[in-house]
């Protein structure tokens, strides 16, 4: 079986997006660039969506896979959260615009009642469950806190509830998920928003087509801002 792919030397443009909040928040930016996605990923099972421009198509991939598709040139550009980009490493990616969408923060949370400050001060070895192992490792290393990291792929909030870990590192927005699970945010690690990512080779070979889109995204996102106060 052959899979239809394109190399960065072909004229069309391929954008990688994840379903849900990134897709929704990117639609107005695409509109600002004159691009309308003509299919809805929530109702269609298609993974390659058409747009009003026959030369622009949208790949629907997992949020964590967006940088990989763009790095290898299977997509020319994409939108990915800073959390995801830090885990990926950013190799082969040009990141020209902070789009100020999908705003949240990366935080440490524990069971209500767990004395995090004392545990950290006393040099206890913390068990930390997270999808974001790179960010968590860097964060605790910078504080000189010894941790055992437990890699999870979702529903991190469950880990402290069932004794799998002492703490979690996860993204927080309204704090509703933490509250619903009787967890407390004890430390903000960083603010998170989503970035436009562009394949470095595509930027050179398709600059004429990509540059106006990058500029339209930049203009359209200029007014937006992420305010993540705790
Ligand atoms: P995957 O599908 O690969 O497991 P995911 O489920 O984390 O990834 P989304 O939930 O669509 O994917 O999140 C996409 C991005 O949106 C994240 O990488 C993060 O930057 C941001 N994000 C995650 N949760 C929230 C939230 N509750 N509020 C705002 N932004 C968020
Ligand atoms: C994310 C994250 C938290 C939640 C935080 O989950 O993993 O569970 O959002 O948001 P809140 O502070 O507003 O409650 P998401 O909604 O993306 O679900 P998923 O991880 O299952 O995709």
Coordinates of N, CA and C and ligand atoms in Angstrom, one line a residue:
X1 N 0.9 -1.2 0.0 CA 0.0 0.0 0.0 C 0.9 1.2 0.0
X2 N 0.5 2.2 -0.8 CA 1.3 3.4 -0.8 C 0.5 4.5 -0.1
X3 N 1.2 5.4 0.6 CA 0.6 6.5 1.3 C 0.9 7.8 0.6
X4 N -0.1 8.6 0.3 CA 0.1 9.8 -0.4 C 0.8 10.8 0.6
X5 N 2.1 11.1 0.3 CA 2.8 12.1 1.1 C 3.3 13.1 0.1
X6 N 3.9 14.2 0.6 CA 4.5 15.1 -0.3 C 5.9 15.5 0.3
X7 N 6.8 15.9 -0.6 CA 8.1 16.4 -0.1 C 8.0 17.9 0.0
X8 N 8.9 18.5 0.7 CA 8.9 20.0 0.9 C 9.1 20.7 -0.5
X9 N 9.5 19.9 -1.5 CA 9.7 20.6 -2.8 C 8.4 20.7 -3.6
X10 N 7.3 20.0 -3.2 CA 6.0 20.1 -3.9 C 5.3 21.4 -3.6
X11 N 4.5 21.9 -4.5 CA 3.9 23.3 -4.3 C 2.9 23.4 -3.2
X12 N 2.1 22.4 -2.9 CA 1.0 22.5 -1.9 C 1.5 22.7 -0.5
X13 N 0.6 23.2 0.4 CA 1.0 23.3 1.8 C 0.2 22.4 2.6
X14 N 0.9 21.8 3.6 CA 0.2 20.9 4.5 C 0.4 21.4 6.0
X15 N -0.8 21.5 6.6 CA -0.8 22.1 8.0 C -1.2 20.9 8.9
X16 N -0.4 20.7 10.0 CA -0.8 19.7 11.0 C -1.5 20.4 12.2
X17 N -2.6 19.9 12.6 CA -3.4 20.4 13.7 C -3.9 19.2 14.5
X18 N -4.2 19.4 15.8 CA -4.9 18.4 16.6 C -6.3 18.9 16.8
X19 N -7.2 17.9 16.9 CA -8.6 18.1 17.1 C -8.8 18.8 18.4
X20 N -10.0 19.5 18.5 CA -10.3 20.1 19.8 C -9.9 21.5 19.9
X21 N -9.3 21.9 21.1 CA -9.1 23.4 21.3 C -8.1 24.0 20.3
X22 N -7.0 23.2 19.9 CA -6.1 23.8 19.0 C -6.7 24.0 17.6
X23 N -7.5 23.1 17.1 CA -8.2 23.2 15.8 C -9.1 24.4 15.9
X24 N -9.9 24.4 17.0 CA -10.9 25.5 17.1 C -10.3 26.9 17.1
X25 N -9.2 27.0 17.9 CA -8.5 28.3 18.1 C -7.7 28.7 16.9
X26 N -7.4 27.7 16.1 CA -6.6 28.1 14.9 C -7.5 28.5 13.7
X27 N -8.8 28.1 13.7 CA -9.7 28.5 12.6 C -9.7 30.0 12.3
X28 N -9.8 30.8 13.4 CA -9.9 32.3 13.1 C -8.5 32.8 12.5
X29 N -7.4 32.2 12.9 CA -6.1 32.6 12.4 C -6.0 32.2 10.9
X30 N -6.6 31.0 10.5 CA -6.6 30.6 9.1 C -7.5 31.5 8.3
X31 N -8.6 31.9 8.9 CA -9.6 32.8 8.2 C -8.8 34.1 7.9
X32 N -8.0 34.6 8.9 CA -7.3 35.8 8.7 C -6.3 35.7 7.5
X33 N -5.9 34.4 7.2 CA -5.0 34.2 6.1 C -5.8 33.8 4.8
X34 N -7.1 33.9 4.9 CA -7.9 33.6 3.7 C -8.2 32.1 3.5
X35 N -7.9 31.3 4.6 CA -8.1 29.9 4.4 C -9.3 29.4 5.3
X36 N -10.2 28.7 4.6 CA -11.3 28.1 5.4 C -11.3 26.6 5.3
X37 N -11.3 25.9 6.4 CA -11.3 24.5 6.4 C -12.8 24.0 6.1
X38 N -12.9 23.2 5.1 CA -14.3 22.9 4.6 C -14.9 21.6 5.2
X39 N -14.1 21.0 6.0 CA -14.6 19.8 6.7 C -14.4 19.9 8.2
X40 N -15.3 19.2 9.0 CA -15.2 19.3 10.4 C -14.7 18.0 11.0
X41 N -13.5 18.1 11.7 CA -12.9 16.9 12.2 C -13.7 16.2 13.3
X42 N -14.6 16.9 13.9 CA -15.5 16.3 14.9 C -16.5 15.4 14.3
X43 N -16.9 15.7 13.1 CA -17.9 14.8 12.5 C -17.4 13.9 11.4
X44 N -16.2 14.3 10.9 CA -15.7 13.5 9.8 C -14.6 12.5 10.3
X45 N -14.5 11.3 9.7 CA -13.4 10.4 10.1 C -12.2 10.6 9.3
X46 N -12.2 11.6 8.4 CA -11.1 11.8 7.5 C -9.9 12.4 8.3
X47 N -8.7 12.1 7.9 CA -7.6 12.6 8.6 C -6.8 13.7 7.8
X48 N -7.2 13.8 6.5 CA -6.7 14.9 5.7 C -7.9 15.7 5.2
X49 N -8.0 16.9 5.7 CA -9.1 17.8 5.4 C -8.8 18.8 4.3
X50 N -9.8 19.1 3.5 CA -9.7 20.0 2.4 C -9.9 21.4 3.0
X51 N -9.4 22.4 2.2 CA -9.7 23.8 2.5 C -10.3 24.5 1.3
X52 N -10.6 25.7 1.4 CA -11.1 26.5 0.2 C -10.0 26.7 -0.8
X53 N -8.8 26.5 -0.4 CA -7.6 26.6 -1.3 C -7.1 25.2 -1.6
X54 N -7.3 24.8 -2.9 CA -6.9 23.5 -3.3 C -5.5 23.1 -3.0
X55 N -4.6 24.1 -2.8 CA -3.2 23.8 -2.5 C -2.9 23.7 -1.0
X56 N -4.0 23.9 -0.1 CA -3.7 23.8 1.3 C -4.6 22.7 1.9
X57 N -4.0 21.8 2.6 CA -4.7 20.7 3.3 C -4.3 20.6 4.7
X58 N -5.2 20.1 5.5 CA -5.0 20.0 7.0 C -4.9 18.6 7.4
X59 N -3.8 18.2 8.1 CA -3.7 16.8 8.7 C -4.2 16.9 10.1
X60 N -5.0 15.9 10.5 CA -5.5 15.9 11.9 C -4.7 14.8 12.6
X61 N -3.9 15.2 13.6 CA -3.0 14.3 14.3 C -3.1 14.5 15.8
X62 N -2.6 13.6 16.6 CA -2.5 13.8 18.1 C -1.7 15.1 18.4
X63 N -2.1 15.8 19.4 CA -1.4 17.0 19.8 C 0.1 16.8 19.9
X64 N 0.5 15.7 20.6 CA 1.9 15.4 20.8 C 2.6 15.0 19.5
X65 N 1.9 14.6 18.5 CA 2.5 14.2 17.2 C 2.8 15.4 16.3
X66 N 2.2 16.5 16.5 CA 2.3 17.7 15.6 C 3.8 18.0 15.3
X67 N 4.6 18.2 16.3 CA 6.0 18.5 16.0 C 6.7 17.5 15.2
X68 N 6.4 16.2 15.4 CA 7.0 15.1 14.6 C 6.7 15.2 13.1
X69 N 5.4 15.4 12.8 CA 5.0 15.5 11.4 C 5.7 16.7 10.7
X70 N 5.8 17.8 11.5 CA 6.4 19.0 10.9 C 8.0 18.8 10.8
X71 N 8.6 18.2 11.8 CA 10.0 18.0 11.8 C 10.5 17.2 10.6
X72 N 9.7 16.2 10.2 CA 10.1 15.3 9.1 C 9.5 15.8 7.8
X73 N 8.8 16.9 7.8 CA 8.3 17.4 6.5 C 7.1 16.8 6.0
X74 N 6.5 15.9 6.7 CA 5.2 15.3 6.3 C 4.1 16.4 6.4
X75 N 4.3 17.4 7.2 CA 3.5 18.6 7.2 C 4.5 19.8 7.1
X76 N 4.1 20.8 6.4 CA 5.0 22.0 6.3 C 5.0 22.9 7.5
X77 N 3.8 23.0 8.2 CA 3.7 23.8 9.4 C 2.6 23.2 10.2
X78 N 2.5 23.7 11.5 CA 1.5 23.1 12.4 C 1.4 24.1 13.6
X79 N 0.5 23.7 14.5 CA 0.3 24.4 15.8 C 0.5 23.5 16.9
X80 N 1.4 23.8 17.9 CA 1.6 22.9 19.0 C 1.8 23.7 20.3
X81 N 1.4 23.1 21.4 CA 1.6 23.8 22.7 C 3.1 23.8 23.1
X82 N 3.4 24.8 23.9 CA 4.8 24.9 24.4 C 5.1 23.6 25.2
X83 N 4.2 23.1 25.9 CA 4.4 21.9 26.7 C 4.8 20.7 25.8
X84 N 4.1 20.6 24.7 CA 4.5 19.5 23.7 C 5.8 19.8 23.1
X85 N 6.1 21.0 22.7 CA 7.3 21.4 22.1 C 8.5 21.1 23.0
X86 N 8.4 21.4 24.3 CA 9.5 21.2 25.2 C 9.8 19.7 25.3
X87 N 8.8 18.9 25.3 CA 9.0 17.4 25.3 C 9.6 16.9 24.1
X88 N 9.2 17.5 22.9 CA 9.7 17.0 21.6 C 11.2 17.5 21.4
X89 N 11.5 18.7 21.9 CA 12.9 19.2 21.8 C 13.0 20.3 20.7
X90 N 12.1 20.3 19.8 CA 12.0 21.4 18.8 C 13.0 21.2 17.6
X91 N 13.6 20.0 17.5 CA 14.6 19.8 16.4 C 14.0 19.9 15.0
X92 N 14.6 20.7 14.1 CA 14.1 20.8 12.8 C 12.9 21.8 12.6
X93 N 12.6 22.5 13.7 CA 11.4 23.3 13.7 C 11.8 24.8 13.9
X94 N 11.1 25.6 13.1 CA 11.3 27.0 13.2 C 10.0 27.5 14.0
X95 N 10.1 28.3 15.0 CA 8.9 28.7 15.8 C 8.7 30.2 15.7
X96 N 8.1 30.7 14.6 CA 8.1 32.1 14.5 C 7.1 32.9 15.3
X97 N 6.0 32.3 15.7 CA 5.0 33.1 16.3 C 4.4 32.3 17.6
X98 N 4.3 33.1 18.7 CA 3.5 32.6 19.8 C 2.1 33.1 19.5
X99 N 1.2 32.1 19.3 CA -0.2 32.5 18.9 C -1.1 32.9 20.0
X100 N -0.6 32.7 21.3 CA -1.4 33.1 22.4 C -2.8 32.4 22.4
X101 N -2.8 31.2 22.0 CA -4.1 30.4 22.1 C -3.8 29.1 23.0
X102 N -4.9 28.4 23.4 CA -4.8 27.2 24.2 C -3.9 27.6 25.5
X103 N -4.3 28.7 26.1 CA -3.5 29.2 27.2 C -3.8 28.4 28.5
X104 N -2.7 28.0 29.2 CA -2.8 27.3 30.4 C -1.5 27.4 31.1
X105 N -1.3 26.7 32.2 CA 0.0 26.8 32.9 C 0.4 25.3 33.2
X106 N 1.7 25.1 33.4 CA 2.2 23.8 33.8 C 2.5 23.9 35.3
X107 N 1.9 23.0 36.1 CA 2.0 23.2 37.5 C 2.3 21.8 38.2
X108 N 2.7 21.9 39.4 CA 2.8 20.8 40.3 C 1.6 20.8 41.2
X109 N 0.9 19.6 41.3 CA -0.2 19.5 42.2 C -0.1 18.2 43.1
X110 N -0.7 18.3 44.3 CA -0.6 17.2 45.2 C -2.0 17.0 45.8
X111 N -2.2 15.9 46.6 CA -3.4 15.7 47.3 C -3.6 16.8 48.3
X112 N -4.8 17.3 48.5 CA -5.1 18.3 49.6 C -4.6 17.6 50.9
X113 N -3.8 18.4 51.6 CA -3.3 17.8 52.9 C -1.9 17.3 52.8
X114 N -1.4 17.1 51.6 CA 0.0 16.6 51.5 C 0.9 17.9 51.7
X115 N 1.9 17.8 52.6 CA 2.7 18.9 52.9 C 3.9 19.0 51.9
X116 N 3.7 19.6 50.8 CA 4.7 19.6 49.7 C 5.9 20.4 50.1
X117 N 5.7 21.6 50.7 CA 6.8 22.4 51.1 C 7.8 21.7 52.0
X118 N 7.2 21.0 53.0 CA 8.0 20.3 54.0 C 8.7 19.1 53.3
X119 N 8.0 18.4 52.5 CA 8.6 17.2 51.8 C 9.8 17.7 50.9
X120 N 9.7 18.8 50.3 CA 10.7 19.4 49.4 C 11.9 19.8 50.3
X121 N 11.6 20.6 51.4 CA 12.6 21.1 52.3 C 13.4 20.0 52.9
X122 N 12.7 18.9 53.3 CA 13.4 17.9 54.0 C 14.2 16.9 53.1
X123 N 14.1 17.2 51.8 CA 14.9 16.4 50.8 C 14.3 15.0 50.6
X124 N 13.0 14.9 50.9 CA 12.4 13.6 50.6 C 12.4 13.3 49.1
X125 N 12.5 12.0 48.8 CA 12.4 11.6 47.4 C 11.0 11.6 46.9
X126 N 10.6 12.5 46.0 CA 9.2 12.6 45.6 C 8.9 11.7 44.4
X127 N 7.8 11.0 44.4 CA 7.3 10.3 43.2 C 6.4 11.2 42.5
X128 N 6.7 11.5 41.2 CA 6.0 12.4 40.4 C 5.5 11.8 39.2
X129 N 4.2 11.8 39.0 CA 3.6 11.2 37.8 C 3.3 12.3 36.8
X130 N 3.7 12.1 35.5 CA 3.5 13.1 34.5 C 3.6 12.5 33.1
X131 N 3.0 13.3 32.2 CA 3.2 13.1 30.7 C 4.4 13.9 30.3
X132 N 4.8 14.9 31.1 CA 5.8 15.8 30.7 C 7.1 15.6 31.5
X133 N 7.7 14.4 31.2 CA 8.9 14.0 32.0 C 10.1 14.9 31.8
X134 N 10.3 15.4 30.6 CA 11.4 16.3 30.4 C 11.3 17.6 31.2
X135 N 10.1 18.2 31.1 CA 9.9 19.5 31.8 C 10.0 19.2 33.3
X136 N 9.4 18.1 33.8 CA 9.4 17.8 35.2 C 10.8 17.5 35.7
X137 N 11.6 16.8 34.9 CA 13.0 16.5 35.3 C 13.8 17.8 35.5
X138 N 13.6 18.7 34.5 CA 14.4 20.0 34.5 C 13.9 20.8 35.7
X139 N 12.6 20.8 35.9 CA 12.1 21.7 37.0 C 12.7 21.2 38.4
X140 N 12.5 19.9 38.6 CA 13.0 19.5 40.0 C 14.5 19.5 40.1
X141 N 15.2 19.2 39.0 CA 16.7 19.3 39.0 C 17.1 20.7 39.4
X142 N 16.4 21.7 38.8 CA 16.8 23.1 39.1 C 16.6 23.5 40.5
X143 N 15.7 22.8 41.2 CA 15.4 23.0 42.6 C 16.2 22.1 43.5
X144 N 16.9 21.2 42.9 CA 17.7 20.2 43.7 C 16.9 19.2 44.4
X145 N 15.7 19.0 43.9 CA 14.8 18.0 44.5 C 14.9 16.7 43.8
X146 N 15.1 15.6 44.6 CA 15.2 14.3 44.0 C 13.9 13.7 43.7
X147 N 13.7 13.2 42.5 CA 12.3 12.7 42.1 C 12.5 11.4 41.4
X148 N 11.5 10.5 41.6 CA 11.3 9.4 40.7 C 10.1 9.7 39.8
X149 N 10.4 9.8 38.5 CA 9.4 10.2 37.5 C 8.6 8.9 37.0
X150 N 7.3 9.0 37.0 CA 6.5 7.9 36.5 C 5.7 8.5 35.3
X151 N 6.0 7.9 34.1 CA 5.5 8.4 32.9 C 4.0 7.9 32.7
X152 N 3.1 8.8 32.5 CA 1.7 8.5 32.2 C 1.4 9.2 30.9
X153 N 0.2 8.8 30.3 CA -0.2 9.3 29.0 C -1.5 10.2 29.1
X154 N -2.0 10.2 30.3 CA -3.3 11.0 30.5 C -3.8 10.8 31.9
X155 N -4.9 11.5 32.2 CA -5.6 11.4 33.5 C -4.6 11.4 34.7
X156 N -3.6 12.3 34.6 CA -2.6 12.4 35.7 C -3.2 12.5 37.1
X157 N -4.3 13.3 37.1 CA -4.9 13.6 38.4 C -5.2 12.4 39.3
X158 N -5.4 11.2 38.6 CA -5.7 10.0 39.3 C -4.5 9.5 40.2
X159 N -3.3 9.8 39.7 CA -2.1 9.1 40.3 C -2.0 9.4 41.8
X160 N -2.1 10.6 42.3 CA -2.0 10.8 43.8 C -3.2 10.2 44.5
X161 N -4.3 10.2 43.9 CA -5.5 9.7 44.5 C -5.4 8.3 44.9
X162 N -4.7 7.5 44.1 CA -4.6 6.1 44.4 C -3.2 5.6 44.9
X163 N -2.4 6.7 45.2 CA -1.1 6.4 45.8 C 0.0 6.0 44.8
X164 N -0.3 6.2 43.5 CA 0.7 5.9 42.5 C 1.9 6.9 42.6
X165 N 1.5 8.2 43.0 CA 2.6 9.2 43.1 C 2.2 10.2 44.3
X166 N 3.3 11.0 44.7 CA 3.1 12.0 45.7 C 2.5 13.3 45.0
X167 N 3.0 13.5 43.8 CA 2.6 14.7 43.1 C 2.4 14.4 41.6
X168 N 1.9 15.4 40.9 CA 1.8 15.3 39.4 C 2.3 16.6 38.8
X169 N 2.8 16.5 37.6 CA 3.0 17.7 36.8 C 2.1 17.7 35.7
X170 N 1.2 18.7 35.5 CA 0.2 18.7 34.5 C -0.1 20.1 34.1
X171 N -0.9 20.2 33.0 CA -1.4 21.6 32.6 C -2.6 21.9 33.4
X172 N -2.8 23.1 33.8 CA -3.9 23.6 34.6 C -4.4 24.8 33.9
X173 N -5.8 24.9 33.8 CA -6.3 26.1 33.2 C -7.3 26.8 34.2
X174 N -8.5 26.3 34.3 CA -9.4 26.8 35.3 C -9.2 26.3 36.7
X175 N -8.5 25.2 36.8 CA -8.3 24.5 38.1 C -9.4 23.6 38.4
X176 N -10.4 23.5 37.6 CA -11.6 22.7 37.8 C -11.3 21.2 38.0
X177 N -10.4 20.7 37.2 CA -10.1 19.2 37.2 C -9.4 18.9 38.6
X178 N -8.5 19.8 39.0 CA -7.8 19.6 40.3 C -8.8 19.6 41.4
X179 N -9.7 20.6 41.4 CA -10.7 20.8 42.5 C -11.6 19.5 42.5
X180 N -12.0 19.1 41.4 CA -13.0 18.0 41.3 C -12.3 16.7 41.9
X181 N -11.0 16.7 41.9 CA -10.3 15.5 42.4 C -9.6 15.7 43.7
X182 N -10.0 16.8 44.4 CA -9.4 17.2 45.7 C -7.9 17.3 45.7
X183 N -7.4 17.9 44.6 CA -5.9 18.1 44.5 C -5.7 19.6 44.6
X184 N -4.5 20.0 45.0 CA -4.1 21.4 45.2 C -2.9 21.7 44.3
X185 N -3.0 22.9 43.6 CA -1.8 23.3 42.9 C -0.8 24.0 43.8
X186 N 0.4 23.4 43.9 CA 1.4 23.9 44.9 C 2.5 24.7 44.2
X187 N 2.6 24.7 42.9 CA 3.8 25.4 42.3 C 3.5 25.5 40.8
X188 N 3.6 26.8 40.3 CA 3.5 26.9 38.9 C 4.9 26.8 38.3
X189 N 5.0 26.0 37.3 CA 6.4 25.8 36.6 C 6.5 26.9 35.5
X190 N 5.5 27.0 34.6 CA 5.6 28.0 33.6 C 4.2 28.2 32.9
X191 N 4.1 29.4 32.3 CA 2.9 29.6 31.4 C 3.1 28.9 30.1
X192 N 1.9 28.4 29.6 CA 1.9 27.7 28.3 C 1.0 28.3 27.3
X193 N 1.4 28.4 26.1 CA 0.5 28.8 25.0 C 0.9 28.0 23.8
X194 N 0.2 28.1 22.7 CA 0.6 27.3 21.5 C 1.3 28.2 20.5
X195 N 2.2 27.5 19.8 CA 3.1 28.2 18.8 C 2.9 27.7 17.4
X196 N 3.1 28.6 16.4 CA 3.2 28.2 15.1 C 4.5 27.5 14.9
X197 N 4.6 26.3 14.3 CA 5.8 25.7 14.0 C 5.9 25.4 12.5
X198 N 7.1 25.6 12.0 CA 7.3 25.5 10.5 C 8.5 24.6 10.3
X199 N 8.4 23.7 9.3 CA 9.5 22.9 8.9 C 10.6 23.8 8.3
X200 N 11.8 23.6 8.8 CA 12.9 24.5 8.4 C 13.2 24.5 6.9
X201 N 13.1 23.3 6.3 CA 13.4 23.2 4.8 C 12.2 23.8 4.1
X202 N 11.0 23.6 4.5 CA 9.8 24.1 3.9 C 9.9 25.6 3.9
X203 N 10.4 26.2 5.0 CA 10.4 27.7 5.1 C 11.3 28.2 4.0
X204 N 12.4 27.5 3.6 CA 13.2 28.0 2.6 C 12.6 27.8 1.2
X205 N 12.1 26.5 1.0 CA 11.7 26.1 -0.3 C 10.3 26.6 -0.7
X206 N 9.5 26.9 0.3 CA 8.1 27.4 0.1 C 7.8 28.8 0.7
X207 N 8.9 29.5 0.8 CA 8.8 30.8 1.6 C 7.7 31.7 1.0
X208 N 7.6 31.7 -0.4 CA 6.6 32.6 -1.0 C 5.2 32.3 -0.6
X209 N 4.9 31.0 -0.4 CA 3.5 30.7 0.1 C 3.4 30.7 1.6
X210 N 4.5 30.4 2.3 CA 4.3 30.3 3.8 C 4.4 31.7 4.4
X211 N 5.2 32.6 3.9 CA 5.5 33.9 4.6 C 4.2 34.7 4.8
X212 N 3.3 34.8 3.7 CA 2.1 35.5 4.0 C 1.2 34.9 5.0
X213 N 1.2 33.6 5.1 CA 0.4 32.9 6.2 C 1.0 33.2 7.5
X214 N 2.3 33.1 7.6 CA 2.9 33.4 8.9 C 2.6 34.8 9.4
X215 N 2.7 35.7 8.4 CA 2.4 37.1 8.7 C 1.0 37.3 9.2
X216 N 0.0 36.7 8.5 CA -1.4 36.8 8.8 C -1.6 36.2 10.2
X217 N -1.0 35.1 10.5 CA -1.2 34.5 11.9 C -0.6 35.5 12.9
X218 N 0.5 36.1 12.6 CA 1.2 37.0 13.5 C 0.3 38.2 13.8
X219 N -0.3 38.7 12.7 CA -1.2 39.9 12.9 C -2.4 39.5 13.7
X220 N -3.0 38.4 13.3 CA -4.3 38.0 14.0 C -4.1 37.6 15.4
X221 N -2.9 37.2 15.8 CA -2.7 36.7 17.2 C -2.2 37.9 18.1
X222 N -1.8 39.0 17.4 CA -1.1 40.1 18.1 C -2.0 40.6 19.3
X223 N -3.3 40.7 19.0 CA -4.2 41.3 20.1 C -4.5 40.3 21.2
X224 N -4.3 39.0 21.0 CA -4.6 38.0 22.0 C -3.5 38.0 23.1
X225 N -3.9 37.7 24.3 CA -2.8 37.5 25.3 C -3.3 36.4 26.3
X226 N -2.3 35.7 26.8 CA -2.6 34.7 27.8 C -2.3 35.3 29.2
X227 N -3.3 35.3 30.0 CA -3.1 35.8 31.4 C -3.3 34.6 32.3
X228 N -2.3 34.1 32.8 CA -2.4 32.9 33.7 C -2.0 33.3 35.1
X229 N -2.9 34.0 35.8 CA -2.6 34.3 37.2 C -3.2 33.2 38.0
X230 N -2.5 32.9 39.1 CA -2.9 31.9 40.0 C -3.7 32.4 41.1
Ligands
LIG1 P1 -2.8 14.2 23.2 O1 -4.0 14.0 22.4 O2 -1.6 14.0 22.3 O3 -2.7 13.3 24.4 P2 -3.8 16.4 24.6 O4 -5.0 15.6 24.9 O5 -3.0 17.1 25.7 O6 -2.7 15.6 23.7 P3 -5.3 18.7 23.9 O7 -6.1 18.4 25.1 O8 -6.0 18.9 22.6 O9 -4.3 17.5 23.6 O10 -4.4 19.9 24.2 C1 -3.6 20.6 23.2 C2 -2.8 21.7 23.9 O11 -3.6 22.6 24.5 C3 -1.8 21.2 25.0 O12 -0.6 20.8 24.4 C4 -1.7 22.4 25.9 O13 -0.7 23.3 25.4 C5 -3.1 23.1 25.7 N1 -4.0 22.7 26.8 C6 -4.1 21.5 27.4 N2 -5.1 21.5 28.3 C7 -5.6 22.7 28.3 C8 -6.7 23.4 29.1 N3 -7.4 22.8 30.0 N4 -6.9 24.7 28.8 C9 -6.2 25.3 27.8 N5 -5.2 24.8 27.1 C10 -4.9 23.5 27.3
LIG2 C1 -6.3 19.0 30.4 C2 -5.3 18.6 31.5 C3 -6.1 18.8 32.8 C4 -7.2 19.8 32.4 C5 -6.9 21.0 33.1 O1 -7.1 17.9 30.1 O2 -4.7 17.4 31.3 O3 -6.7 17.5 33.1 O4 -7.1 20.0 31.0 O5 -7.9 22.0 32.8 P1 -8.7 22.7 34.0 O6 -7.7 23.3 34.9 O7 -9.5 23.8 33.2 O8 -9.6 21.7 34.6 P2 -8.0 18.0 28.8 O9 -9.2 18.8 29.1 O10 -7.2 18.4 27.6 O11 -8.4 16.5 28.7 P3 -7.4 15.3 28.1 O12 -6.1 15.4 28.8 O13 -8.2 14.1 28.4 O14 -7.3 15.7 26.6

